[in-house]
Short mmCIF file of N, CA and C in Angstrom, two decimals:
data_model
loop_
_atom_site.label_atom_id
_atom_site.label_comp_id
_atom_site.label_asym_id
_atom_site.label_seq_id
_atom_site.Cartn_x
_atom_site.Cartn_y
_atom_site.Cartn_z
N UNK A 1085 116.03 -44.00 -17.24
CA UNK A 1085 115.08 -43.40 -18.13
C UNK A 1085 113.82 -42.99 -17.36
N UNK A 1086 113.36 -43.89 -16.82
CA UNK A 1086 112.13 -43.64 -15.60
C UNK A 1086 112.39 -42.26 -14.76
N UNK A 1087 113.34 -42.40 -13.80
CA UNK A 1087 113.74 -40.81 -13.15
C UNK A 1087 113.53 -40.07 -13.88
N UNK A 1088 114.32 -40.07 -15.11
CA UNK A 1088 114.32 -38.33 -16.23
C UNK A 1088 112.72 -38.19 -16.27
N UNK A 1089 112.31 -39.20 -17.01
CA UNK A 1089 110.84 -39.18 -17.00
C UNK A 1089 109.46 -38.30 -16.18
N UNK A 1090 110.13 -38.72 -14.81
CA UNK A 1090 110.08 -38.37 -13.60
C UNK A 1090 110.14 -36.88 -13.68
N UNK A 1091 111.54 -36.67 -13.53
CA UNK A 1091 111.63 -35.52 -12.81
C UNK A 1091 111.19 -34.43 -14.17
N UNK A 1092 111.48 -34.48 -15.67
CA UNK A 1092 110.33 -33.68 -16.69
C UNK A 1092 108.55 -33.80 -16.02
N UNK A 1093 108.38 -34.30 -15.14
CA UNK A 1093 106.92 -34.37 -15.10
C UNK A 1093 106.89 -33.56 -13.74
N UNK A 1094 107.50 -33.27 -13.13
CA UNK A 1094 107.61 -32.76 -11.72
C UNK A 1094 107.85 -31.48 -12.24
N UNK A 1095 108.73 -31.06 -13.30
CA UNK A 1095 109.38 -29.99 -13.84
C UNK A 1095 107.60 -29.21 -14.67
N UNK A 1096 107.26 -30.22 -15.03
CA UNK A 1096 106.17 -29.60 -16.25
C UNK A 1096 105.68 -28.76 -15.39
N UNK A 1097 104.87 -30.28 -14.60
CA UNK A 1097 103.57 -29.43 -13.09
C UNK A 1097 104.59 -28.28 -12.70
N UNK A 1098 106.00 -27.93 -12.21
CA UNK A 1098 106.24 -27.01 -11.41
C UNK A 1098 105.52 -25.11 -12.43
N UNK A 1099 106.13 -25.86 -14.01
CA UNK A 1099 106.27 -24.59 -15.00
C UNK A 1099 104.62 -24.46 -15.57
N UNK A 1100 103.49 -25.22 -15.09
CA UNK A 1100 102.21 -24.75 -15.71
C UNK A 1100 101.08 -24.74 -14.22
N UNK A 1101 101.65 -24.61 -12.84
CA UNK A 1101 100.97 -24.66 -11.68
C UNK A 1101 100.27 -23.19 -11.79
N UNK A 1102 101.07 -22.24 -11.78
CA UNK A 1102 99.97 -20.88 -12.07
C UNK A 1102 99.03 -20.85 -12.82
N UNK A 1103 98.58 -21.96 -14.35
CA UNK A 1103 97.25 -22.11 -14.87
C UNK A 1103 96.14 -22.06 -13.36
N UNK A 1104 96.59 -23.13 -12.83
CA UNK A 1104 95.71 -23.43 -11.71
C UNK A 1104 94.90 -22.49 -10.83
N UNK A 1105 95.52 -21.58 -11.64
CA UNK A 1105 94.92 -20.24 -9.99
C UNK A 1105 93.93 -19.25 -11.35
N UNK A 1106 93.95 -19.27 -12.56
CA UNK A 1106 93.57 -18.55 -13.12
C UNK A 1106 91.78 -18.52 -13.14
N UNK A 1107 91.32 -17.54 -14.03
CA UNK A 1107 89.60 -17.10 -13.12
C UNK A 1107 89.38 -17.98 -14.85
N UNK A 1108 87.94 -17.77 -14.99
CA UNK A 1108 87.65 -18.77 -16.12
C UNK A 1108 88.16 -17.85 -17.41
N UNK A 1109 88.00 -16.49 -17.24
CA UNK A 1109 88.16 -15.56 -18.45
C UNK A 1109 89.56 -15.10 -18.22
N UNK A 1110 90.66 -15.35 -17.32
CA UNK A 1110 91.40 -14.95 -17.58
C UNK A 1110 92.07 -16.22 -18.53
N UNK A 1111 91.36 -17.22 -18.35
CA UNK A 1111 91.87 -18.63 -19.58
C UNK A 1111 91.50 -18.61 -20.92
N UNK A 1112 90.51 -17.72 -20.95
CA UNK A 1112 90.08 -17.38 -22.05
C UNK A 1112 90.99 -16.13 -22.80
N UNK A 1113 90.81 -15.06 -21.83
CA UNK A 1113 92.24 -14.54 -22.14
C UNK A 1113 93.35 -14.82 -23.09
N UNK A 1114 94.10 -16.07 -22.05
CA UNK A 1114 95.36 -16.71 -22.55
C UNK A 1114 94.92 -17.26 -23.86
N UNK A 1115 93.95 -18.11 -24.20
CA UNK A 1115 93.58 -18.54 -25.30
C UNK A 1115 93.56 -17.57 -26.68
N UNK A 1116 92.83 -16.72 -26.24
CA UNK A 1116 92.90 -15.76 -27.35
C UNK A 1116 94.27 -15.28 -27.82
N UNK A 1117 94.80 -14.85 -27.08
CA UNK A 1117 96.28 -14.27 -27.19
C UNK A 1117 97.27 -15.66 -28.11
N UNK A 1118 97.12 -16.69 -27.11
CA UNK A 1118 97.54 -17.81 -27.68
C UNK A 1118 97.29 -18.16 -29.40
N UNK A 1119 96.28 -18.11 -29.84
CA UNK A 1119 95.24 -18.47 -31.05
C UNK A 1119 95.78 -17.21 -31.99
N UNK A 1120 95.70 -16.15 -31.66
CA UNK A 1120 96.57 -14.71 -32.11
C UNK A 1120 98.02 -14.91 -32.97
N UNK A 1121 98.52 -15.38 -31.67
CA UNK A 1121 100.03 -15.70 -32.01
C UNK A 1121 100.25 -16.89 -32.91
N UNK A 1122 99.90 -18.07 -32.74
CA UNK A 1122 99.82 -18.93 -33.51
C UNK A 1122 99.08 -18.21 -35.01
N UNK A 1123 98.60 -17.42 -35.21
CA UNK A 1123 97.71 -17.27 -36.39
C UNK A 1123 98.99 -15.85 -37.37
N UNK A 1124 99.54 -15.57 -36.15
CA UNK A 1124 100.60 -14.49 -36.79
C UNK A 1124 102.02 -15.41 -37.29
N UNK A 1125 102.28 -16.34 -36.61
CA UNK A 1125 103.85 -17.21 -37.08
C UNK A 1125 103.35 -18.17 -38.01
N UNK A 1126 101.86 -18.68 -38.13
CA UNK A 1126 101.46 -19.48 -39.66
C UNK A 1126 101.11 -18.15 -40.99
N UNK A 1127 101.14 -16.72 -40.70
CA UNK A 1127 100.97 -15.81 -41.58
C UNK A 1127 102.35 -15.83 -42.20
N UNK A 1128 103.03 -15.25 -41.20
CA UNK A 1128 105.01 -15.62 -41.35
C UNK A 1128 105.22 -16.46 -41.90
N UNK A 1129 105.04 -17.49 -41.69
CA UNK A 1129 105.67 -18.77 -42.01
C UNK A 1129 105.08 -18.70 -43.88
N UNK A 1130 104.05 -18.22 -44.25
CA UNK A 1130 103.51 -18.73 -45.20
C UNK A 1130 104.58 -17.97 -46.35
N UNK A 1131 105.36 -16.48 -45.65
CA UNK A 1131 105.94 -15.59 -46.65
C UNK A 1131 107.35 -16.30 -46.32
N UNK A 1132 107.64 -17.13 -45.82
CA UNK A 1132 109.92 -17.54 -45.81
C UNK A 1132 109.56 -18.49 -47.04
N UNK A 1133 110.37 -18.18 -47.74
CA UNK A 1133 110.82 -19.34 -48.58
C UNK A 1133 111.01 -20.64 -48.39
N UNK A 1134 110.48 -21.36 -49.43
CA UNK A 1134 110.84 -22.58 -48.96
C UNK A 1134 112.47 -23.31 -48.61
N UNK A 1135 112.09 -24.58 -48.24
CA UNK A 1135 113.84 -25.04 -47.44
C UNK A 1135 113.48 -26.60 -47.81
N UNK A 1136 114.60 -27.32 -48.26
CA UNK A 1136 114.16 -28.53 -48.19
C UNK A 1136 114.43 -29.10 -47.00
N UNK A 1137 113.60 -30.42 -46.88
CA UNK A 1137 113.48 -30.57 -45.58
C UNK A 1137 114.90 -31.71 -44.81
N UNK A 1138 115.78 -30.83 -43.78
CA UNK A 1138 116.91 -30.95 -43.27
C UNK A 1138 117.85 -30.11 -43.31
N UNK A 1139 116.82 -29.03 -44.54
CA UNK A 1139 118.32 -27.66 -44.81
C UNK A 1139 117.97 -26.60 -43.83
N UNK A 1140 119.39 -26.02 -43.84
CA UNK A 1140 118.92 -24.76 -43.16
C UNK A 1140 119.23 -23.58 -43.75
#
């Protein structure tokens, strides 16, 4: 369990190391865009019908 552990954490750092290089506004950037999108799939989400919860 420890290894898997492990190697998801080696995996994370490998898949979010390019944050690292970014300028302060290009994080701001991402944020916005980020905050965007999230604000468009809770718009979506508000028009699907409901599902009880386990159905699909």
């Amino acid at each position: 369990m420890y290894r898997q552990l492990d190697r998801m954490r080696v995996d994370l750092k490998a898949r979010t190391a390019w944050m690292d290089g970014l300028t302060e506004e290009e994080v701001a950037e991402v944020l916005r865009g980020l905050a965007e999108c999230i604000d468009a799939v809770q718009a979506a989400g508000g028009d699907a019908p409901d599902h009880r919860e386990g159905a699909a």
